[in-house]
Amino acid sequence: MQYNNGDITKKEFLQYNFNFMGQLNCGPFTRIDSYEKGMYNYQYYNGMAKYYRMLAKEVRNTKKHNRYYNHYLNIGNNYYHEKDQSILGLLKFLNYENVCAYTIKVDSKALKDQLYEIVITDRKEAIFHSKALWLKEILREEGVFDEEVRTSKISEYINERY
């Protein structure tokens, strides 16, 4: 709510999410057997991935670059992979029902034609993002990936830099 109201930046939002997960002292679920568990796992892994990518960006042009940049980047990438696995687990649980996916328009040159959105249409705010090719292929095989490029349902958020 604070982020949506403009009271905090995206960077602050990511920091608060990371701190909140630490306070919960509760990691992800090993089995996704409910919508809520799938959503929690996605949020957990996505928050952790973004936080460590943010740390990598912060040290990229500093003296600590050689020591920490790749370390933070690798941790972030591992969390992104786990996030994609959690999306797959949730979609399997839902039997791919009420799911649509499509490539989205982005401001980032690095993400152009790579980032796609997965929406669970009968759930409020069930919007996921990935650039994993293996997951995109599964979505195609399941018949839920539309090849038309669209505007993201949360384009302001995904295009905001942090």
Short mmCIF file of C-alpha atoms in Angstrom, two decimals:
data_model
loop_
_atom_site.label_atom_id
_atom_site.label_comp_id
_atom_site.label_asym_id
_atom_site.label_seq_id
_atom_site.Cartn_x
_atom_site.Cartn_y
_atom_site.Cartn_z
CA MET A 1 0.00 0.00 0.00
CA GLN A 2 2.84 2.41 0.84
CA TYR A 3 4.53 1.66 -2.48
CA ASN A 4 1.28 2.06 -4.43
CA ASN A 5 0.65 5.40 -2.70
CA GLY A 6 4.15 6.61 -3.59
CA ASP A 7 5.26 6.81 0.04
CA ILE A 8 8.23 4.51 -0.53
CA THR A 9 10.44 3.76 -3.52
CA LYS A 10 10.73 0.38 -5.22
CA LYS A 11 14.13 -0.04 -3.58
CA GLU A 12 12.65 0.62 -0.13
CA PHE A 13 9.78 -1.75 -0.93
CA LEU A 14 12.25 -4.54 -1.74
CA GLN A 15 14.25 -3.83 1.43
CA TYR A 16 11.10 -3.93 3.58
CA ASN A 17 10.03 -7.21 1.97
CA PHE A 18 13.44 -8.75 2.64
CA ASN A 19 13.36 -7.61 6.27
CA PHE A 20 9.80 -8.88 6.68
CA MET A 21 10.77 -12.34 5.40
CA GLY A 22 13.65 -12.38 7.85
CA GLN A 23 11.35 -11.46 10.73
CA LEU A 24 8.91 -14.21 9.80
CA ASN A 25 11.75 -16.71 10.05
CA CYS A 26 9.69 -18.94 7.77
CA GLY A 27 11.13 -20.25 4.54
CA PRO A 28 9.23 -21.50 1.53
CA PHE A 29 6.97 -24.53 1.52
CA THR A 30 8.42 -27.76 0.16
CA ARG A 31 5.10 -28.87 -1.31
CA ILE A 32 2.61 -26.66 -3.09
CA ASP A 33 -0.79 -28.11 -2.34
CA SER A 34 -2.76 -24.87 -2.14
CA TYR A 35 -3.00 -21.61 -4.02
CA GLU A 36 -1.85 -19.72 -0.93
CA LYS A 37 1.33 -21.80 -0.55
CA GLY A 38 2.15 -21.25 -4.21
CA MET A 39 1.65 -17.51 -3.88
CA TYR A 40 3.75 -17.38 -0.73
CA ASN A 41 6.60 -19.29 -2.38
CA TYR A 42 6.52 -17.03 -5.42
CA GLN A 43 6.61 -13.89 -3.27
CA TYR A 44 9.35 -15.33 -1.06
CA TYR A 45 11.67 -16.31 -3.92
CA ASN A 46 10.91 -13.23 -6.00
CA GLY A 47 11.59 -10.90 -3.07
CA MET A 48 14.84 -12.64 -2.24
CA ALA A 49 15.96 -12.65 -5.88
CA LYS A 50 15.26 -8.95 -6.35
CA TYR A 51 16.98 -8.07 -3.08
CA TYR A 52 20.21 -9.88 -4.00
CA ARG A 53 20.17 -8.46 -7.53
CA MET A 54 19.81 -5.03 -5.96
CA LEU A 55 22.84 -5.70 -3.75
CA ALA A 56 24.83 -6.81 -6.79
CA LYS A 57 23.96 -3.57 -8.59
CA GLU A 58 25.00 -1.53 -5.55
CA VAL A 59 28.50 -3.02 -5.42
CA ARG A 60 29.04 -3.32 -9.19
CA ASN A 61 31.12 -0.15 -9.46
CA THR A 62 32.82 -0.18 -6.06
CA LYS A 63 36.04 -1.56 -4.62
CA LYS A 64 34.03 -4.53 -3.38
CA HIS A 65 33.06 -5.36 -6.97
CA ASN A 66 35.31 -8.35 -7.48
CA ARG A 67 34.48 -9.86 -4.13
CA TYR A 68 30.72 -9.43 -3.89
CA TYR A 69 29.17 -8.67 -7.28
CA ASN A 70 29.24 -12.22 -8.63
CA HIS A 71 28.36 -13.64 -5.23
CA TYR A 72 25.19 -11.55 -4.91
CA LEU A 73 24.32 -12.06 -8.56
CA ASN A 74 24.59 -15.85 -8.24
CA ILE A 75 22.42 -15.88 -5.12
CA GLY A 76 19.83 -13.73 -6.91
CA ASN A 77 19.85 -15.94 -9.99
CA ASN A 78 19.38 -19.03 -7.85
CA TYR A 79 16.36 -17.44 -6.18
CA TYR A 80 14.96 -16.50 -9.61
CA HIS A 81 15.23 -20.14 -10.65
CA GLU A 82 13.43 -21.22 -7.49
CA LYS A 83 10.78 -18.58 -8.20
CA ASP A 84 10.20 -20.07 -11.64
CA GLN A 85 9.97 -23.54 -10.10
CA SER A 86 7.36 -22.23 -7.65
CA ILE A 87 5.33 -20.76 -10.53
CA LEU A 88 5.38 -24.15 -12.23
CA GLY A 89 4.31 -25.88 -9.02
CA LEU A 90 1.39 -23.50 -8.60
CA LEU A 91 0.29 -23.83 -12.22
CA LYS A 92 0.41 -27.62 -11.97
CA PHE A 93 -1.65 -27.46 -8.78
CA LEU A 94 -4.21 -25.33 -10.64
CA ASN A 95 -4.11 -27.71 -13.62
CA TYR A 96 -3.26 -24.70 -15.84
CA GLU A 97 -6.92 -23.61 -15.55
CA ASN A 98 -7.71 -19.91 -15.88
CA VAL A 99 -4.10 -19.17 -16.83
CA CYS A 100 -2.88 -16.98 -19.66
CA ALA A 101 0.68 -15.95 -20.45
CA TYR A 102 2.25 -13.59 -22.97
CA THR A 103 5.40 -11.60 -23.65
CA ILE A 104 5.18 -8.05 -22.32
CA LYS A 105 6.38 -4.66 -23.49
CA VAL A 106 9.20 -3.36 -21.28
CA ASP A 107 11.40 -0.28 -21.16
CA SER A 108 14.53 -2.33 -20.46
CA LYS A 109 16.56 -3.26 -23.53
CA ALA A 110 17.95 -6.27 -21.68
CA LEU A 111 14.45 -7.65 -21.00
CA LYS A 112 12.89 -6.80 -24.37
CA ASP A 113 11.30 -9.89 -25.94
CA GLN A 114 12.38 -11.96 -22.91
CA LEU A 115 10.10 -11.05 -20.03
CA TYR A 116 6.65 -12.56 -20.01
CA GLU A 117 3.67 -12.34 -17.74
CA ILE A 118 1.58 -15.18 -16.36
CA VAL A 119 -1.87 -14.29 -15.06
CA ILE A 120 -4.29 -16.44 -13.14
CA THR A 121 -7.43 -14.83 -14.41
CA ASP A 122 -9.84 -15.84 -11.66
CA ARG A 123 -7.63 -14.58 -8.81
CA LYS A 124 -7.06 -10.99 -7.81
CA GLU A 125 -3.47 -9.77 -8.28
CA ALA A 126 -2.15 -13.20 -9.35
CA ILE A 127 0.41 -11.85 -11.78
CA PHE A 128 3.80 -13.49 -12.22
CA HIS A 129 6.80 -12.67 -14.36
CA SER A 130 9.60 -14.77 -15.76
CA LYS A 131 12.11 -14.94 -18.54
CA ALA A 132 12.89 -18.66 -18.17
CA LEU A 133 12.77 -20.29 -21.59
CA TRP A 134 12.06 -23.74 -20.15
CA LEU A 135 8.96 -22.43 -18.36
CA LYS A 136 7.79 -20.57 -21.46
CA GLU A 137 8.01 -23.83 -23.42
CA ILE A 138 5.87 -25.63 -20.84
CA LEU A 139 3.30 -22.82 -21.03
CA ARG A 140 3.21 -23.24 -24.81
CA GLU A 141 2.83 -27.01 -24.49
CA GLU A 142 -0.08 -26.47 -22.09
CA GLY A 143 -1.72 -24.09 -24.58
CA VAL A 144 -1.78 -21.07 -22.29
CA PHE A 145 0.92 -18.93 -23.93
CA ASP A 146 -0.31 -16.29 -26.37
CA GLU A 147 2.39 -15.15 -28.81
CA GLU A 148 0.98 -11.61 -29.01
CA VAL A 149 3.10 -9.03 -27.15
CA ARG A 150 0.99 -7.08 -24.65
CA THR A 151 1.30 -4.35 -22.06
CA SER A 152 1.80 -5.71 -18.56
CA LYS A 153 -1.05 -5.45 -16.09
CA ILE A 154 1.48 -3.82 -13.73
CA SER A 155 3.68 -2.04 -16.28
CA GLU A 156 4.55 0.89 -13.98
CA TYR A 157 5.97 -1.47 -11.37
CA ILE A 158 7.98 -3.66 -13.71
CA ASN A 159 9.41 -0.70 -15.58
CA GLU A 160 10.47 1.21 -12.47
CA ARG A 161 14.21 0.99 -11.89
CA TYR A 162 15.69 0.28 -8.49
#
